[in-house]
Amino acid sequence: MADTVGKPIECRAAVAWEAKKPLSLETVTVDPPKAGEVRLKVVATGVCHTDAYTLDGFDPEGLFPVILGHEGGGIVESVGDGVTSVCPGDHVIPLYVPQCYECKFCKSPKTNLCQKIRLTQGKGVMPDGTSRFTCKGKQLSHFMGTSTFSEYTVVAEISLCKVAPEAPLDKTCLLGCGISTGYGAALNTAKVEPGSVCAVWGLGAVGLAVIMGCKKAGASKIIGVDINPDKAIIASEFGATDFVNPKDTPDKPIQQVIIELTDGGCDFTFECIGSVATMRAALESCHKGWGVSTIIGVAASGQEISTKPFQLVTGRVWKGTAFGGWKSRESVPKLVDSYMKGELKVNEFVSHTLKIDEINKAFDLMHAGESIRSVVNF
Ligand SMILES: NC(=O)C1=CN([C@@H]2O[C@H](COP(=O)(O)OP(=O)(O)OC[C@H]3O[C@@H](n4cnc5c(N)ncnc54)[C@H](OP(=O)(O)O)[C@@H]3O)[C@@H](O)[C@H]2O)C=CC1
Ligand SMILES: N[C@@H](CCC(=O)N[C@@H](CSC=O)C(=O)NCC(=O)O)C(=O)O
Ligand SMILES: [Zn+2]
Ligand SMILES: [Zn+2]
């Protein structure tokens, strides 16, 4: 048993003291897990656009000071009373969409959105209403129930899954959000069909994972859409058959470009940016009668989507997805196994590997369009 069990741990964490300011590397105190909770040592964490969106103050639920991060991989250090599904030493991935197996949502095959702890998660606290983090005498908020930008974090047992110990956590951490989300959006939410024509807006980790899912489903044409011309090559490596840069046709709406390229529009489109303008473009690029557009990008607080209702009257369908529709605890271990068998790309998403004291560089690279995913190691 580790000599830290039952005691507070002092460790390094990247703290967001306020919106729009770089993260600050601090020594924080992480209290022991209470009943139904698990404390883990975070080995590595990806940096997702949602972390940047929240740091920039765009999340209506955003709280400061906070420890961000939701794409982590770690090893269980200790468990609270009543925890049965993991034990110290287990390799685990934190899950911002939990799975309690008991709530109405978990019992329904129609959704993955377990609501057991959603209210407290949105308020930046553990299910008992308190935080496990303090720094300089101040309480810090948790983020998405995971807070992986800390060397140690505490999560609810239902927000954690055990994964194969031989899988490298500095890669499989990305299955905690971006890759699983995009891949599942194509396979679970849109249910892309063999031979279909697809278009994907925004070729970061999420968009590339959508392309990977469309390819897996047997799509015949997969159009990557991005304003960054550097994304064309990498998109083709993930399975895109075409690349369109809206900046190349400034006088033509992108929906018109896509409709002309596809004999009337796409069977499936995906928005992986978080812009309401591209959400509209993706919907309006769908084929009349049956095209399905799936929103994955998270738009800033106060933004609203719009289109002419006739777009829907004439058969286009607007959908959305969180965590790619995966029921998290049962699915993520299987995704890790698929990766280990070579059936799912993961390493290919890691464009940069950084140390924790370089974490702000991960945000800079993302904003400059230079990274796919930065993985930060502790
Ligand atoms: N629903 C869910 O469960 C989840 C949602 N998300 C959300 O998905 C979105 C994508 O996340 P992530 O892949 O990490 O983000 P990235 O920033 O890595 O990728 C976004 C991509 O979109 C490109 N882009 C920006 N504006 C446009 C535009 N107008 N037209 C075409 N391309 C554009 C960017 O180009 P450039 O390279 O030039 O910046 C970049 O390549 C975010 O909104 C994120 O919050 C993420 C995970 C889960
Ligand atoms: N807090 C925001 C919601 C942000 C959001 O949409 N989060 C996504 C995951 S984005 C991951 O990178 C999500 O799954 N949401 C499900 C949920 O229950 O929040 C807000 O207040 O709108
Ligand atoms: Zn994410
Ligand atoms: Zn549940």
PDB file of N, CA and C in Angstrom, residues 223-280:
ATOM      1  N   ILE A 223     -14.866  13.946 -47.749  1.00  0.00           N
ATOM      2  CA  ILE A 223     -14.294  15.262 -48.062  1.00  0.00           C
ATOM      3  C   ILE A 223     -13.895  15.954 -46.765  1.00  0.00           C
ATOM      4  N   GLY A 224     -12.620  16.285 -46.639  1.00  0.00           N
ATOM      5  CA  GLY A 224     -12.157  17.070 -45.501  1.00  0.00           C
ATOM      6  C   GLY A 224     -12.289  18.547 -45.848  1.00  0.00           C
ATOM      7  N   VAL A 225     -12.827  19.345 -44.919  1.00  0.00           N
ATOM      8  CA  VAL A 225     -12.997  20.787 -45.154  1.00  0.00           C
ATOM      9  C   VAL A 225     -12.260  21.537 -44.051  1.00  0.00           C
ATOM     10  N   ASP A 226     -11.264  22.332 -44.427  1.00  0.00           N
ATOM     11  CA  ASP A 226     -10.511  23.079 -43.413  1.00  0.00           C
ATOM     12  C   ASP A 226      -9.890  24.306 -44.077  1.00  0.00           C
ATOM     13  N   ILE A 227      -9.776  25.372 -43.295  1.00  0.00           N
ATOM     14  CA  ILE A 227      -9.163  26.604 -43.818  1.00  0.00           C
ATOM     15  C   ILE A 227      -7.639  26.548 -43.740  1.00  0.00           C
ATOM     16  N   ASN A 228      -7.106  25.477 -43.167  1.00  0.00           N
ATOM     17  CA  ASN A 228      -5.652  25.323 -43.038  1.00  0.00           C
ATOM     18  C   ASN A 228      -5.179  24.331 -44.101  1.00  0.00           C
ATOM     19  N   PRO A 229      -4.488  24.811 -45.164  1.00  0.00           N
ATOM     20  CA  PRO A 229      -4.117  23.902 -46.262  1.00  0.00           C
ATOM     21  C   PRO A 229      -3.187  22.777 -45.809  1.00  0.00           C
ATOM     22  N   ASP A 230      -2.502  22.983 -44.692  1.00  0.00           N
ATOM     23  CA  ASP A 230      -1.592  21.936 -44.197  1.00  0.00           C
ATOM     24  C   ASP A 230      -2.340  20.674 -43.769  1.00  0.00           C
ATOM     25  N   LYS A 231      -3.666  20.785 -43.590  1.00  0.00           N
ATOM     26  CA  LYS A 231      -4.428  19.625 -43.113  1.00  0.00           C
ATOM     27  C   LYS A 231      -4.749  18.631 -44.235  1.00  0.00           C
ATOM     28  N   ALA A 232      -4.498  19.029 -45.496  1.00  0.00           N
ATOM     29  CA  ALA A 232      -4.885  18.162 -46.630  1.00  0.00           C
ATOM     30  C   ALA A 232      -4.149  16.830 -46.591  1.00  0.00           C
ATOM     31  N   ILE A 233      -2.859  16.860 -46.352  1.00  0.00           N
ATOM     32  CA  ILE A 233      -2.078  15.619 -46.405  1.00  0.00           C
ATOM     33  C   ILE A 233      -2.464  14.692 -45.264  1.00  0.00           C
ATOM     34  N   ILE A 234      -2.518  15.247 -44.073  1.00  0.00           N
ATOM     35  CA  ILE A 234      -2.838  14.382 -42.927  1.00  0.00           C
ATOM     36  C   ILE A 234      -4.256  13.817 -43.060  1.00  0.00           C
ATOM     37  N   ALA A 235      -5.168  14.617 -43.618  1.00  0.00           N
ATOM     38  CA  ALA A 235      -6.541  14.108 -43.804  1.00  0.00           C
ATOM     39  C   ALA A 235      -6.534  12.897 -44.724  1.00  0.00           C
ATOM     40  N   SER A 236      -5.710  12.946 -45.771  1.00  0.00           N
ATOM     41  CA  SER A 236      -5.672  11.804 -46.700  1.00  0.00           C
ATOM     42  C   SER A 236      -5.077  10.585 -46.003  1.00  0.00           C
ATOM     43  N   GLU A 237      -4.152  10.807 -45.081  1.00  0.00           N
ATOM     44  CA  GLU A 237      -3.567   9.672 -44.343  1.00  0.00           C
ATOM     45  C   GLU A 237      -4.595   8.981 -43.444  1.00  0.00           C
ATOM     46  N   PHE A 238      -5.617   9.740 -43.032  1.00  0.00           N
ATOM     47  CA  PHE A 238      -6.661   9.147 -42.185  1.00  0.00           C
ATOM     48  C   PHE A 238      -7.824   8.587 -43.009  1.00  0.00           C
ATOM     49  N   GLY A 239      -7.807   8.834 -44.327  1.00  0.00           N
ATOM     50  CA  GLY A 239      -8.844   8.236 -45.172  1.00  0.00           C
ATOM     51  C   GLY A 239      -9.642   9.215 -46.004  1.00  0.00           C
ATOM     52  N   ALA A 240      -9.346  10.518 -45.922  1.00  0.00           N
ATOM     53  CA  ALA A 240     -10.093  11.475 -46.754  1.00  0.00           C
ATOM     54  C   ALA A 240      -9.744  11.239 -48.227  1.00  0.00           C
ATOM     55  N   THR A 241     -10.755  11.314 -49.065  1.00  0.00           N
ATOM     56  CA  THR A 241     -10.523  11.145 -50.502  1.00  0.00           C
ATOM     57  C   THR A 241     -10.379  12.498 -51.195  1.00  0.00           C
ATOM     58  N   ASP A 242     -10.875  13.554 -50.542  1.00  0.00           N
ATOM     59  CA  ASP A 242     -10.874  14.900 -51.134  1.00  0.00           C
ATOM     60  C   ASP A 242     -10.588  15.909 -50.031  1.00  0.00           C
ATOM     61  N   PHE A 243     -10.104  17.087 -50.426  1.00  0.00           N
ATOM     62  CA  PHE A 243      -9.887  18.170 -49.466  1.00  0.00           C
ATOM     63  C   PHE A 243     -10.395  19.456 -50.089  1.00  0.00           C
ATOM     64  N   VAL A 244     -11.153  20.215 -49.323  1.00  0.00           N
ATOM     65  CA  VAL A 244     -11.661  21.505 -49.808  1.00  0.00           C
ATOM     66  C   VAL A 244     -11.296  22.582 -48.806  1.00  0.00           C
ATOM     67  N   ASN A 245     -10.692  23.664 -49.310  1.00  0.00           N
ATOM     68  CA  ASN A 245     -10.389  24.816 -48.459  1.00  0.00           C
ATOM     69  C   ASN A 245     -11.341  25.948 -48.834  1.00  0.00           C
ATOM     70  N   PRO A 246     -12.260  26.306 -47.936  1.00  0.00           N
ATOM     71  CA  PRO A 246     -13.237  27.360 -48.275  1.00  0.00           C
ATOM     72  C   PRO A 246     -12.577  28.662 -48.711  1.00  0.00           C
ATOM     73  N   LYS A 247     -11.335  28.882 -48.276  1.00  0.00           N
ATOM     74  CA  LYS A 247     -10.651  30.132 -48.661  1.00  0.00           C
ATOM     75  C   LYS A 247     -10.303  30.147 -50.151  1.00  0.00           C
ATOM     76  N   ASP A 248     -10.305  28.984 -50.800  1.00  0.00           N
ATOM     77  CA  ASP A 248      -9.981  28.928 -52.237  1.00  0.00           C
ATOM     78  C   ASP A 248     -11.141  29.407 -53.101  1.00  0.00           C
ATOM     79  N   THR A 249     -12.357  29.464 -52.534  1.00  0.00           N
ATOM     80  CA  THR A 249     -13.533  29.906 -53.309  1.00  0.00           C
ATOM     81  C   THR A 249     -14.280  30.980 -52.509  1.00  0.00           C
ATOM     82  N   PRO A 250     -13.626  32.144 -52.309  1.00  0.00           N
ATOM     83  CA  PRO A 250     -14.209  33.149 -51.406  1.00  0.00           C
ATOM     84  C   PRO A 250     -15.553  33.696 -51.889  1.00  0.00           C
ATOM     85  N   ASP A 251     -15.843  33.567 -53.197  1.00  0.00           N
ATOM     86  CA  ASP A 251     -17.090  34.152 -53.704  1.00  0.00           C
ATOM     87  C   ASP A 251     -18.246  33.160 -53.758  1.00  0.00           C
ATOM     88  N   LYS A 252     -17.985  31.945 -53.288  1.00  0.00           N
ATOM     89  CA  LYS A 252     -19.030  30.911 -53.355  1.00  0.00           C
ATOM     90  C   LYS A 252     -19.236  30.330 -51.960  1.00  0.00           C
ATOM     91  N   PRO A 253     -20.471  30.263 -51.475  1.00  0.00           N
ATOM     92  CA  PRO A 253     -20.668  29.619 -50.170  1.00  0.00           C
ATOM     93  C   PRO A 253     -20.161  28.182 -50.237  1.00  0.00           C
ATOM     94  N   ILE A 254     -19.562  27.734 -49.143  1.00  0.00           N
ATOM     95  CA  ILE A 254     -18.974  26.383 -49.124  1.00  0.00           C
ATOM     96  C   ILE A 254     -20.041  25.321 -49.383  1.00  0.00           C
ATOM     97  N   GLN A 255     -21.307  25.588 -48.949  1.00  0.00           N
ATOM     98  CA  GLN A 255     -22.347  24.587 -49.207  1.00  0.00           C
ATOM     99  C   GLN A 255     -22.518  24.364 -50.715  1.00  0.00           C
ATOM    100  N   GLN A 256     -22.416  25.460 -51.494  1.00  0.00           N
ATOM    101  CA  GLN A 256     -22.559  25.323 -52.945  1.00  0.00           C
ATOM    102  C   GLN A 256     -21.392  24.517 -53.535  1.00  0.00           C
ATOM    103  N   VAL A 257     -20.198  24.767 -53.008  1.00  0.00           N
ATOM    104  CA  VAL A 257     -19.012  24.032 -53.481  1.00  0.00           C
ATOM    105  C   VAL A 257     -19.209  22.528 -53.229  1.00  0.00           C
ATOM    106  N   ILE A 258     -19.670  22.198 -52.030  1.00  0.00           N
ATOM    107  CA  ILE A 258     -19.819  20.781 -51.669  1.00  0.00           C
ATOM    108  C   ILE A 258     -20.956  20.134 -52.470  1.00  0.00           C
ATOM    109  N   ILE A 259     -22.044  20.866 -52.639  1.00  0.00           N
ATOM    110  CA  ILE A 259     -23.186  20.301 -53.389  1.00  0.00           C
ATOM    111  C   ILE A 259     -22.772  20.016 -54.844  1.00  0.00           C
ATOM    112  N   GLU A 260     -21.985  20.931 -55.420  1.00  0.00           N
ATOM    113  CA  GLU A 260     -21.530  20.712 -56.805  1.00  0.00           C
ATOM    114  C   GLU A 260     -20.569  19.520 -56.896  1.00  0.00           C
ATOM    115  N   LEU A 261     -19.780  19.343 -55.847  1.00  0.00           N
ATOM    116  CA  LEU A 261     -18.774  18.270 -55.858  1.00  0.00           C
ATOM    117  C   LEU A 261     -19.395  16.899 -55.643  1.00  0.00           C
ATOM    118  N   THR A 262     -20.637  16.872 -55.167  1.00  0.00           N
ATOM    119  CA  THR A 262     -21.223  15.593 -54.728  1.00  0.00           C
ATOM    120  C   THR A 262     -22.547  15.264 -55.410  1.00  0.00           C
ATOM    121  N   ASP A 263     -22.814  15.894 -56.528  1.00  0.00           N
ATOM    122  CA  ASP A 263     -24.063  15.610 -57.256  1.00  0.00           C
ATOM    123  C   ASP A 263     -25.287  15.788 -56.355  1.00  0.00           C
ATOM    124  N   GLY A 264     -25.319  16.925 -55.656  1.00  0.00           N
ATOM    125  CA  GLY A 264     -26.538  17.250 -54.896  1.00  0.00           C
ATOM    126  C   GLY A 264     -26.385  17.281 -53.386  1.00  0.00           C
ATOM    127  N   GLY A 265     -25.225  16.900 -52.892  1.00  0.00           N
ATOM    128  CA  GLY A 265     -25.016  16.991 -51.436  1.00  0.00           C
ATOM    129  C   GLY A 265     -24.568  15.668 -50.832  1.00  0.00           C
ATOM    130  N   CYS A 266     -24.230  15.738 -49.562  1.00  0.00           N
ATOM    131  CA  CYS A 266     -23.639  14.579 -48.869  1.00  0.00           C
ATOM    132  C   CYS A 266     -24.702  13.764 -48.150  1.00  0.00           C
ATOM    133  N   ASP A 267     -24.387  12.503 -47.962  1.00  0.00           N
ATOM    134  CA  ASP A 267     -25.247  11.641 -47.128  1.00  0.00           C
ATOM    135  C   ASP A 267     -25.036  11.970 -45.652  1.00  0.00           C
ATOM    136  N   PHE A 268     -23.769  12.273 -45.305  1.00  0.00           N
ATOM    137  CA  PHE A 268     -23.441  12.561 -43.902  1.00  0.00           C
ATOM    138  C   PHE A 268     -22.426  13.711 -43.839  1.00  0.00           C
ATOM    139  N   THR A 269     -22.695  14.698 -42.978  1.00  0.00           N
ATOM    140  CA  THR A 269     -21.703  15.756 -42.733  1.00  0.00           C
ATOM    141  C   THR A 269     -21.477  15.875 -41.216  1.00  0.00           C
ATOM    142  N   PHE A 270     -20.321  16.434 -40.875  1.00  0.00           N
ATOM    143  CA  PHE A 270     -19.928  16.537 -39.460  1.00  0.00           C
ATOM    144  C   PHE A 270     -19.288  17.898 -39.236  1.00  0.00           C
ATOM    145  N   GLU A 271     -19.634  18.571 -38.150  1.00  0.00           N
ATOM    146  CA  GLU A 271     -19.005  19.839 -37.794  1.00  0.00           C
ATOM    147  C   GLU A 271     -18.127  19.607 -36.575  1.00  0.00           C
ATOM    148  N   CYS A 272     -16.826  19.851 -36.731  1.00  0.00           N
ATOM    149  CA  CYS A 272     -15.845  19.591 -35.662  1.00  0.00           C
ATOM    150  C   CYS A 272     -15.034  20.852 -35.387  1.00  0.00           C
ATOM    151  N   ILE A 273     -15.701  22.013 -35.344  1.00  0.00           N
ATOM    152  CA  ILE A 273     -15.019  23.291 -35.141  1.00  0.00           C
ATOM    153  C   ILE A 273     -15.590  24.039 -33.940  1.00  0.00           C
ATOM    154  N   GLY A 274     -16.922  24.097 -33.870  1.00  0.00           N
ATOM    155  CA  GLY A 274     -17.565  24.858 -32.800  1.00  0.00           C
ATOM    156  C   GLY A 274     -18.030  26.225 -33.273  1.00  0.00           C
ATOM    157  N   SER A 275     -18.200  26.375 -34.606  1.00  0.00           N
ATOM    158  CA  SER A 275     -18.668  27.645 -35.176  1.00  0.00           C
ATOM    159  C   SER A 275     -20.087  27.450 -35.703  1.00  0.00           C
ATOM    160  N   VAL A 276     -20.987  28.358 -35.325  1.00  0.00           N
ATOM    161  CA  VAL A 276     -22.370  28.181 -35.785  1.00  0.00           C
ATOM    162  C   VAL A 276     -22.488  28.404 -37.293  1.00  0.00           C
ATOM    163  N   ALA A 277     -21.546  29.155 -37.884  1.00  0.00           N
ATOM    164  CA  ALA A 277     -21.565  29.356 -39.347  1.00  0.00           C
ATOM    165  C   ALA A 277     -21.248  28.037 -40.056  1.00  0.00           C
ATOM    166  N   THR A 278     -20.253  27.315 -39.570  1.00  0.00           N
ATOM    167  CA  THR A 278     -19.919  26.045 -40.228  1.00  0.00           C
ATOM    168  C   THR A 278     -20.938  24.959 -39.891  1.00  0.00           C
ATOM    169  N   MET A 279     -21.612  25.081 -38.745  1.00  0.00           N
ATOM    170  CA  MET A 279     -22.698  24.132 -38.442  1.00  0.00           C
ATOM    171  C   MET A 279     -23.792  24.274 -39.493  1.00  0.00           C
ATOM    172  N   ARG A 280     -24.117  25.529 -39.834  1.00  0.00           N
ATOM    173  CA  ARG A 280     -25.134  25.767 -40.859  1.00  0.00           C
ATOM    174  C   ARG A 280     -24.663  25.246 -42.222  1.00  0.00           C
TER     175      ARG A 280
END
